Amino acid sequence: LLPPQLWPNNINQANKVALLAWAKETGIELVQVNGQRRYGGPPPGWVGRPPRAGTEVFIGKLPQDVYEHELIPLFQSVGELYEFRLMMTFSGLNRGFAYAKYSTRRGAREAIATLHNREVRQGCPILVCRSTEKCELSLDGLAPALARAQLEAALRRLTEGLQAVSLYPSPYRRQAQLALLRYSSHHAAAMAKKTLVEGDTRLVGLEMKVDWLKSDLKQKLQSCEESPAARQDLGAKCPGVPRPPVPRDALAHLNSLCQSWYLGAPVFLTKCVQAAPGGWLRFWCQVAIPGCPLSFSGFAWVRQDRLGRSGHEQAKVAVALHLLQMLGESL
């Protein structure tokens, strides 16, 4: 906690001093991050996994000058607290609401039954009800060739508590994918949303839209199959199927585009993994762009052409063309 003299304008000085004294006396540690002050999650001495869903309550209509030295003992009186989060303003006042997570669902029920409409100040009854605990986000505007494993790896580096990722064709944007993300808790999902929004995260120049997953969108997605990109395939066709000619300048075009976006020159890795009748070769390809947090990988079928280009060169051109089409570029 910051010393009282560092709080703006010394607002609510007496209660802030009382909070510091209580924290020192009890040894309770409060950590303020991203507009909220948190106790526990887990608390000292906790053994085992975090509590399951249905153990958190929402606390509203709080007077802005009430702090944890009054609230935590009150909510601990009805059950064991796993976590307590008080939303804070920059001035050092609370924002009028908080969340309390109990070790059991019974603790949450007792808090609602006992503390709802309890006056914490004369004439100031508080609201205590079950928290909705939203744990799912939607991430729209992802590149069509982005594989689920690649997205998941990037999200695990950026956020905490990720449990599952599903990819679908976006119902709102052409040539794009939408991801459904599930986190271990509402807190983890809220922090992930904040990180993705405020971090201005982009994947190969495409702007993403991050939001809480809405029930109607979830139903729509569950009625669809996952995007082919979730299976880490760049849409390669089987050998023998006619394919349009691949422009040779696709590599130069992609390189120029990346340079204009200050992403750096793309780096290709190709490996022949299968040979088929008729001169067809199947290549595994990976493209890394220095300024992009993700690499792109998949398979492409190529065949020896009259220009004598190697299969590796043709695979690079084919993947470059695919990335350009994904970005809405035409040659």
Coordinates of N, CA, C and O in Angstrom, one line a residue, residues 77-218:
S77 N -16.7 -13.1 8.2 CA -17.5 -13.6 9.4 C -18.6 -14.7 9.0 O -19.1 -15.4 9.8
V78 N -18.8 -14.8 7.7 CA -19.8 -15.8 7.2 C -19.2 -17.0 6.5 O -19.9 -17.9 6.1
G79 N -17.9 -17.0 6.2 CA -17.3 -18.1 5.5 C -15.8 -17.8 5.2 O -15.4 -16.6 5.3
E80 N -15.1 -18.8 4.9 CA -13.6 -18.6 4.5 C -13.5 -17.9 3.2 O -14.0 -18.4 2.2
L81 N -12.8 -16.8 3.2 CA -12.5 -16.1 1.9 C -11.3 -16.6 1.2 O -10.3 -16.8 1.8
Y82 N -11.5 -16.8 -0.1 CA -10.4 -17.2 -1.0 C -9.7 -15.9 -1.6 O -8.5 -15.8 -1.7
E83 N -10.6 -14.9 -1.9 CA -10.2 -13.7 -2.5 C -11.2 -12.6 -2.3 O -12.4 -12.8 -2.2
F84 N -10.6 -11.4 -2.1 CA -11.5 -10.2 -2.0 C -10.9 -9.1 -2.9 O -9.7 -8.8 -2.8
R85 N -11.7 -8.5 -3.8 CA -11.2 -7.5 -4.7 C -12.1 -6.3 -4.6 O -13.3 -6.3 -4.8
L86 N -11.4 -5.2 -4.3 CA -12.1 -3.9 -4.2 C -11.7 -3.0 -5.4 O -10.5 -2.7 -5.6
M87 N -12.7 -2.5 -6.1 CA -12.4 -1.7 -7.3 C -12.0 -0.2 -6.8 O -12.8 0.3 -6.0
M88 N -10.9 0.3 -7.3 CA -10.4 1.6 -6.8 C -10.3 2.7 -7.9 O -10.2 2.4 -9.1
T89 N -10.4 3.9 -7.4 CA -10.2 5.1 -8.3 C -8.8 5.6 -8.1 O -8.1 5.2 -7.1
F90 N -8.3 6.5 -9.0 CA -7.0 7.0 -8.8 C -6.8 7.9 -7.6 O -5.7 8.1 -7.1
S91 N -7.9 8.4 -7.1 CA -7.9 9.3 -5.9 C -7.7 8.5 -4.6 O -7.5 9.1 -3.6
G92 N -7.9 7.2 -4.7 CA -7.8 6.4 -3.5 C -9.2 6.1 -2.9 O -9.2 5.4 -1.8
L93 N -10.3 6.5 -3.5 CA -11.6 6.1 -3.1 C -12.0 4.8 -3.8 O -11.4 4.5 -4.8
N94 N -12.9 4.0 -3.2 CA -13.3 2.8 -3.9 C -14.4 3.3 -5.0 O -15.0 4.4 -4.9
R95 N -14.6 2.4 -5.9 CA -15.6 2.7 -7.0 C -17.0 2.3 -6.7 O -17.8 2.3 -7.6
G96 N -17.2 1.9 -5.5 CA -18.6 1.5 -5.1 C -19.0 0.1 -5.2 O -20.1 -0.3 -5.0
F97 N -18.0 -0.8 -5.7 CA -18.3 -2.2 -5.8 C -17.1 -3.1 -5.5 O -15.9 -2.6 -5.7
A98 N -17.3 -4.3 -5.2 CA -16.2 -5.3 -4.9 C -16.7 -6.7 -5.2 O -17.9 -6.9 -5.5
Y99 N -15.8 -7.6 -5.2 CA -16.1 -9.1 -5.4 C -15.5 -9.9 -4.2 O -14.3 -9.6 -3.8
A100 N -16.2 -10.8 -3.7 CA -15.7 -11.7 -2.6 C -15.9 -13.1 -3.1 O -17.0 -13.5 -3.4
K101 N -14.8 -13.9 -3.2 CA -14.8 -15.3 -3.5 C -14.6 -16.1 -2.3 O -13.6 -16.0 -1.6
Y102 N -15.5 -17.1 -2.1 CA -15.4 -18.0 -0.9 C -14.8 -19.3 -1.3 O -14.7 -19.7 -2.5
S103 N -14.4 -20.0 -0.3 CA -13.8 -21.4 -0.5 C -14.8 -22.4 -0.9 O -14.5 -23.4 -1.6
T104 N -16.1 -22.1 -0.6 CA -17.2 -23.0 -0.9 C -18.4 -22.2 -1.4 O -18.6 -21.0 -1.1
R105 N -19.3 -22.9 -2.1 CA -20.6 -22.3 -2.5 C -21.4 -21.9 -1.3 O -22.2 -21.0 -1.3
R106 N -21.3 -22.7 -0.2 CA -22.1 -22.5 1.0 C -21.7 -21.1 1.5 O -22.6 -20.3 2.0
G107 N -20.4 -20.8 1.5 CA -20.0 -19.5 2.0 C -20.6 -18.3 1.2 O -21.0 -17.3 1.8
A108 N -20.7 -18.5 -0.1 CA -21.3 -17.5 -1.0 C -22.8 -17.3 -0.6 O -23.3 -16.2 -0.6
R109 N -23.5 -18.5 -0.4 CA -24.9 -18.4 -0.1 C -25.1 -17.7 1.2 O -26.0 -16.9 1.4
E110 N -24.2 -18.0 2.2 CA -24.4 -17.4 3.5 C -24.1 -15.9 3.4 O -24.8 -15.1 4.1
A111 N -23.2 -15.4 2.6 CA -22.9 -14.0 2.4 C -24.1 -13.3 1.9 O -24.5 -12.2 2.3
I112 N -24.8 -13.9 0.9 CA -26.0 -13.3 0.3 C -27.1 -13.2 1.3 O -27.8 -12.2 1.5
A113 N -27.3 -14.3 2.0 CA -28.4 -14.4 3.0 C -28.2 -13.5 4.2 O -29.2 -12.9 4.7
T114 N -27.0 -13.3 4.6 CA -26.7 -12.6 5.8 C -26.4 -11.1 5.6 O -26.8 -10.3 6.4
L115 N -25.6 -10.8 4.5 CA -25.1 -9.5 4.4 C -25.8 -8.6 3.4 O -25.5 -7.4 3.3
H116 N -26.7 -9.2 2.6 CA -27.5 -8.3 1.6 C -28.3 -7.3 2.4 O -29.0 -7.7 3.4
N117 N -28.3 -6.1 2.1 CA -29.0 -5.0 2.7 C -28.4 -4.6 4.1 O -29.0 -3.9 4.9
R118 N -27.2 -5.2 4.4 CA -26.5 -4.8 5.7 C -26.0 -3.3 5.6 O -25.5 -3.0 4.6
E119 N -26.3 -2.6 6.6 CA -25.8 -1.2 6.6 C -24.3 -1.1 7.1 O -24.0 -1.5 8.2
V120 N -23.4 -0.7 6.2 CA -22.0 -0.5 6.6 C -21.8 0.9 7.0 O -20.7 1.2 7.6
R121 N -22.7 1.8 6.7 CA -22.8 3.2 7.2 C -24.2 3.4 7.5 O -25.1 2.8 6.8
Q122 N -24.6 4.3 8.4 CA -26.0 4.6 8.7 C -26.7 5.1 7.4 O -26.3 6.0 6.8
G123 N -27.7 4.4 7.1 CA -28.5 4.7 5.9 C -27.9 4.3 4.6 O -28.4 4.7 3.5
C124 N -26.9 3.4 4.7 CA -26.2 2.9 3.5 C -26.2 1.4 3.4 O -25.2 0.7 3.7
P125 N -27.3 0.7 3.1 CA -27.4 -0.7 2.9 C -26.6 -1.1 1.6 O -26.7 -0.5 0.6
I126 N -25.9 -2.2 1.7 CA -25.1 -2.7 0.6 C -25.9 -3.8 -0.2 O -26.8 -4.4 0.4
L127 N -25.5 -4.0 -1.4 CA -26.1 -5.0 -2.2 C -25.1 -6.2 -2.3 O -23.9 -6.0 -2.5
V128 N -25.6 -7.4 -2.0 CA -24.8 -8.6 -2.1 C -25.6 -9.6 -2.9 O -26.7 -10.0 -2.5
C129 N -25.0 -10.1 -4.0 CA -25.7 -11.0 -4.9 C -24.7 -11.9 -5.6 O -23.5 -11.7 -5.5
R130 N -25.2 -13.0 -6.2 CA -24.3 -13.9 -6.9 C -23.6 -13.2 -8.1 O -24.2 -12.5 -8.8
S131 N -22.3 -13.4 -8.2 CA -21.6 -12.9 -9.3 C -21.8 -13.7 -10.6 O -21.9 -14.9 -10.5
T132 N -21.9 -13.0 -11.7 CA -22.1 -13.7 -13.0 C -20.9 -14.5 -13.4 O -21.0 -15.5 -14.1
E133 N -19.7 -14.1 -12.9 CA -18.5 -14.7 -13.2 C -18.3 -15.1 -14.7 O -18.0 -16.2 -15.0
K134 N -18.4 -14.1 -15.5 CA -18.1 -14.3 -16.9 C -16.7 -14.8 -17.1 O -15.7 -14.1 -16.6
C135 N -16.5 -15.8 -17.8 CA -15.1 -16.4 -18.0 C -14.7 -16.5 -19.5 O -13.7 -17.1 -19.8
E136 N -15.6 -16.1 -20.4 CA -15.3 -16.3 -21.8 C -15.3 -15.0 -22.6 O -16.1 -14.1 -22.4
L137 N -14.3 -15.0 -23.5 CA -14.1 -13.8 -24.4 C -14.3 -14.2 -25.9 O -14.1 -15.4 -26.2
S138 N -14.7 -13.2 -26.7 CA -14.6 -13.4 -28.1 C -13.5 -12.5 -28.7 O -13.3 -11.4 -28.2
L139 N -12.8 -13.1 -29.6 CA -11.6 -12.4 -30.3 C -11.8 -12.4 -31.8 O -11.6 -13.4 -32.4
D140 N -12.3 -11.3 -32.3 CA -12.7 -11.3 -33.8 C -11.6 -10.6 -34.6 O -10.9 -9.7 -34.1
G141 N -11.6 -10.9 -35.9 CA -10.7 -10.2 -36.8 C -9.3 -10.9 -36.9 O -8.4 -10.3 -37.4
L142 N -9.3 -12.2 -36.6 CA -8.0 -13.0 -36.7 C -7.7 -13.4 -38.1 O -8.7 -13.6 -38.9
A143 N -6.5 -13.6 -38.5 CA -6.1 -14.0 -39.8 C -6.7 -15.3 -40.1 O -6.7 -16.2 -39.3
P144 N -7.2 -15.5 -41.4 CA -7.8 -16.8 -41.7 C -6.8 -18.0 -41.6 O -7.3 -19.1 -41.4
A145 N -5.5 -17.8 -41.8 CA -4.6 -18.9 -41.8 C -4.0 -19.2 -40.4 O -3.2 -20.1 -40.2
L146 N -4.4 -18.4 -39.4 CA -3.9 -18.5 -38.1 C -4.4 -19.9 -37.4 O -5.6 -20.1 -37.4
A147 N -3.5 -20.7 -37.0 CA -3.8 -22.0 -36.4 C -4.1 -21.8 -34.9 O -3.6 -20.9 -34.2
R148 N -5.0 -22.7 -34.4 CA -5.4 -22.7 -33.0 C -4.2 -22.8 -32.1 O -4.1 -22.1 -31.1
A149 N -3.2 -23.7 -32.4 CA -2.1 -23.9 -31.5 C -1.2 -22.6 -31.5 O -0.7 -22.3 -30.4
Q150 N -1.1 -21.9 -32.6 CA -0.3 -20.7 -32.6 C -1.0 -19.6 -31.8 O -0.3 -18.9 -31.0
L151 N -2.3 -19.5 -31.9 CA -3.0 -18.5 -31.2 C -2.9 -18.8 -29.7 O -2.7 -17.9 -28.8
E152 N -3.1 -20.0 -29.3 CA -3.1 -20.4 -27.9 C -1.7 -20.1 -27.3 O -1.6 -19.6 -26.2
A153 N -0.6 -20.4 -28.1 CA 0.7 -20.2 -27.6 C 0.9 -18.7 -27.3 O 1.5 -18.3 -26.3
A154 N 0.5 -17.9 -28.2 CA 0.6 -16.4 -28.0 C -0.2 -15.9 -26.9 O 0.3 -15.1 -26.1
L155 N -1.4 -16.4 -26.7 CA -2.3 -16.0 -25.6 C -1.7 -16.4 -24.2 O -1.8 -15.7 -23.2
R156 N -1.1 -17.5 -24.2 CA -0.5 -18.0 -22.9 C 0.7 -17.1 -22.5 O 1.0 -17.0 -21.3
R157 N 1.4 -16.6 -23.5 CA 2.5 -15.7 -23.2 C 1.9 -14.3 -22.7 O 2.6 -13.7 -21.9
L158 N 0.8 -13.9 -23.2 CA 0.2 -12.6 -22.9 C -0.7 -12.6 -21.7 O -0.8 -11.5 -21.0
T159 N -1.4 -13.7 -21.4 CA -2.4 -13.7 -20.4 C -2.2 -14.9 -19.5 O -1.5 -15.9 -19.8
E160 N -3.0 -14.9 -18.4 CA -2.9 -16.0 -17.4 C -4.3 -16.7 -17.3 O -5.3 -16.0 -17.4
G161 N -4.3 -18.0 -17.0 CA -5.5 -18.7 -16.7 C -6.3 -19.2 -17.9 O -7.5 -19.6 -17.8
L162 N -5.7 -19.2 -19.1 CA -6.3 -19.6 -20.3 C -6.6 -21.1 -20.2 O -5.7 -21.9 -19.9
Q163 N -7.8 -21.6 -20.5 CA -8.2 -23.0 -20.4 C -8.5 -23.6 -21.8 O -8.2 -24.8 -22.0
A164 N -9.1 -22.9 -22.7 CA -9.5 -23.4 -24.0 C -9.6 -22.3 -25.0 O -9.9 -21.2 -24.7
V165 N -9.3 -22.7 -26.3 CA -9.4 -21.8 -27.4 C -10.1 -22.6 -28.5 O -9.7 -23.7 -28.8
S166 N -11.1 -22.0 -29.1 CA -11.7 -22.5 -30.3 C -11.8 -21.5 -31.4 O -12.0 -20.3 -31.1
L167 N -11.6 -21.9 -32.7 CA -11.6 -21.0 -33.8 C -12.7 -21.3 -34.7 O -13.0 -22.4 -35.0
Y168 N -13.4 -20.2 -35.2 CA -14.5 -20.3 -36.1 C -14.4 -19.2 -37.2 O -13.7 -18.2 -37.0
P169 N -15.0 -19.5 -38.4 CA -15.0 -18.4 -39.4 C -15.8 -17.2 -38.8 O -16.9 -17.4 -38.1
S170 N -15.3 -16.0 -38.9 CA -16.0 -14.8 -38.3 C -17.4 -14.6 -39.0 O -17.4 -14.5 -40.2
P171 N -18.4 -14.5 -38.2 CA -19.7 -14.1 -38.8 C -19.9 -12.7 -39.1 O -20.9 -12.3 -39.7
Y172 N -18.9 -11.9 -38.7 CA -19.0 -10.4 -38.9 C -18.0 -9.8 -39.9 O -18.3 -8.8 -40.5
R173 N -16.9 -10.5 -40.1 CA -15.8 -9.9 -41.0 C -15.4 -11.0 -42.0 O -15.2 -12.1 -41.7
R174 N -15.3 -10.5 -43.3 CA -14.9 -11.4 -44.4 C -13.4 -11.7 -44.2 O -12.6 -10.9 -43.7
Q175 N -13.0 -12.9 -44.7 CA -11.6 -13.3 -44.6 C -11.0 -13.1 -43.2 O -9.9 -12.6 -43.1
A176 N -11.7 -13.6 -42.2 CA -11.2 -13.5 -40.9 C -11.8 -14.6 -40.0 O -12.8 -15.3 -40.4
Q177 N -11.1 -14.9 -38.9 CA -11.6 -15.8 -37.9 C -12.0 -15.2 -36.6 O -11.5 -14.1 -36.3
L178 N -12.8 -15.9 -35.9 CA -13.2 -15.4 -34.5 C -12.9 -16.5 -33.6 O -13.1 -17.7 -33.8
A179 N -12.2 -16.2 -32.5 CA -11.8 -17.1 -31.4 C -12.7 -17.0 -30.2 O -13.1 -15.9 -29.8
L180 N -13.1 -18.2 -29.7 CA -13.8 -18.2 -28.4 C -12.7 -18.6 -27.3 O -12.1 -19.7 -27.5
L181 N -12.5 -17.8 -26.3 CA -11.5 -18.0 -25.3 C -12.2 -18.3 -24.0 O -13.0 -17.5 -23.6
R182 N -11.8 -19.3 -23.3 CA -12.3 -19.6 -21.9 C -11.2 -19.5 -20.9 O -10.1 -20.2 -21.1
Y183 N -11.4 -18.8 -19.8 CA -10.4 -18.6 -18.8 C -10.9 -19.3 -17.5 O -12.1 -19.6 -17.3
S184 N -10.0 -19.4 -16.6 CA -10.2 -20.2 -15.3 C -11.1 -19.4 -14.4 O -11.7 -20.0 -13.5
S185 N -11.2 -18.1 -14.5 CA -12.1 -17.3 -13.6 C -12.5 -16.0 -14.3 O -11.9 -15.6 -15.3
H186 N -13.4 -15.3 -13.7 CA -13.8 -14.0 -14.2 C -12.6 -13.0 -14.1 O -12.4 -12.2 -15.0
H187 N -11.9 -13.1 -13.0 CA -10.8 -12.2 -12.8 C -9.7 -12.4 -13.9 O -9.2 -11.5 -14.5
A188 N -9.4 -13.7 -14.2 CA -8.4 -14.0 -15.3 C -8.9 -13.5 -16.6 O -8.2 -12.9 -17.4
A189 N -10.2 -13.7 -16.9 CA -10.8 -13.2 -18.2 C -10.8 -11.7 -18.3 O -10.5 -11.1 -19.3
A190 N -11.1 -11.0 -17.2 CA -11.1 -9.6 -17.2 C -9.7 -9.0 -17.4 O -9.5 -8.0 -18.1
M191 N -8.7 -9.6 -16.7 CA -7.3 -9.2 -16.9 C -6.9 -9.5 -18.4 O -6.1 -8.7 -18.9
A192 N -7.3 -10.6 -18.9 CA -6.9 -10.9 -20.3 C -7.5 -9.9 -21.3 O -6.9 -9.4 -22.2
K193 N -8.8 -9.6 -21.0 CA -9.5 -8.6 -21.9 C -8.8 -7.2 -21.8 O -8.5 -6.5 -22.8
K194 N -8.4 -6.8 -20.6 CA -7.7 -5.6 -20.4 C -6.3 -5.6 -21.1 O -6.0 -4.6 -21.8
T195 N -5.6 -6.7 -21.0 CA -4.3 -6.8 -21.7 C -4.4 -6.7 -23.2 O -3.7 -6.0 -23.9
L196 N -5.4 -7.4 -23.7 CA -5.6 -7.5 -25.2 C -6.1 -6.2 -25.7 O -5.7 -5.8 -26.9
V197 N -6.9 -5.5 -25.0 CA -7.5 -4.2 -25.5 C -6.4 -3.1 -25.3 O -6.1 -2.4 -26.3
E198 N -5.8 -3.0 -24.1 CA -4.9 -1.9 -23.9 C -3.6 -2.1 -24.6 O -2.8 -1.2 -24.8
G199 N -3.2 -3.4 -24.8 CA -2.0 -3.6 -25.5 C -1.9 -3.4 -26.9 O -0.9 -3.5 -27.6
D200 N -3.1 -3.0 -27.5 CA -3.2 -2.8 -29.0 C -2.6 -3.9 -29.8 O -1.8 -3.7 -30.7
T201 N -2.9 -5.2 -29.3 CA -2.3 -6.3 -29.9 C -2.9 -6.5 -31.4 O -4.1 -6.5 -31.6
R202 N -2.0 -6.7 -32.3 CA -2.4 -7.0 -33.7 C -1.7 -8.2 -34.2 O -0.6 -8.5 -33.8
L203 N -2.4 -8.9 -35.1 CA -1.8 -10.1 -35.7 C -1.7 -9.8 -37.2 O -2.6 -9.7 -37.9
V204 N -0.4 -9.7 -37.7 CA -0.1 -9.4 -39.1 C -1.0 -8.2 -39.6 O -1.6 -8.3 -40.7
G205 N -1.0 -7.1 -38.9 CA -1.6 -5.9 -39.3 C -3.1 -5.9 -39.2 O -3.7 -4.9 -39.6
L206 N -3.8 -7.0 -38.8 CA -5.2 -7.0 -38.7 C -5.7 -6.5 -37.3 O -5.2 -7.1 -36.3
E207 N -6.6 -5.6 -37.3 CA -7.1 -5.1 -36.0 C -8.1 -6.1 -35.4 O -9.0 -6.5 -36.1
M208 N -7.9 -6.5 -34.1 CA -8.8 -7.4 -33.5 C -9.8 -6.7 -32.6 O -9.6 -5.6 -32.1
K209 N -11.0 -7.3 -32.4 CA -12.0 -6.8 -31.5 C -12.2 -7.8 -30.4 O -12.5 -8.9 -30.6
V210 N -12.0 -7.3 -29.1 CA -12.1 -8.2 -28.0 C -13.3 -7.8 -27.2 O -13.6 -6.6 -26.9
D211 N -14.1 -8.8 -26.8 CA -15.3 -8.5 -26.0 C -15.7 -9.7 -25.2 O -15.2 -10.8 -25.4
W212 N -16.6 -9.5 -24.2 CA -17.2 -10.6 -23.5 C -18.0 -11.4 -24.5 O -18.7 -10.9 -25.3
L213 N -18.0 -12.7 -24.3 CA -18.7 -13.6 -25.2 C -20.2 -13.5 -24.9 O -20.6 -13.7 -23.8
K214 N -21.0 -13.1 -25.9 CA -22.5 -13.0 -25.7 C -23.1 -14.3 -26.0 O -22.7 -15.1 -26.8
S215 N -24.2 -14.6 -25.3 CA -24.9 -15.9 -25.4 C -25.4 -16.2 -26.8 O -25.3 -17.3 -27.2
D216 N -25.9 -15.2 -27.5 CA -26.4 -15.5 -28.8 C -25.3 -15.8 -29.8 O -25.4 -16.7 -30.6
L217 N -24.1 -15.2 -29.6 CA -23.0 -15.5 -30.5 C -22.4 -16.9 -30.1 O -22.1 -17.7 -31.0
K218 N -22.4 -17.2 -28.8 CA -22.0 -18.6 -28.4 C -22.8 -19.7 -29.1 O -22.3 -20.7 -29.5

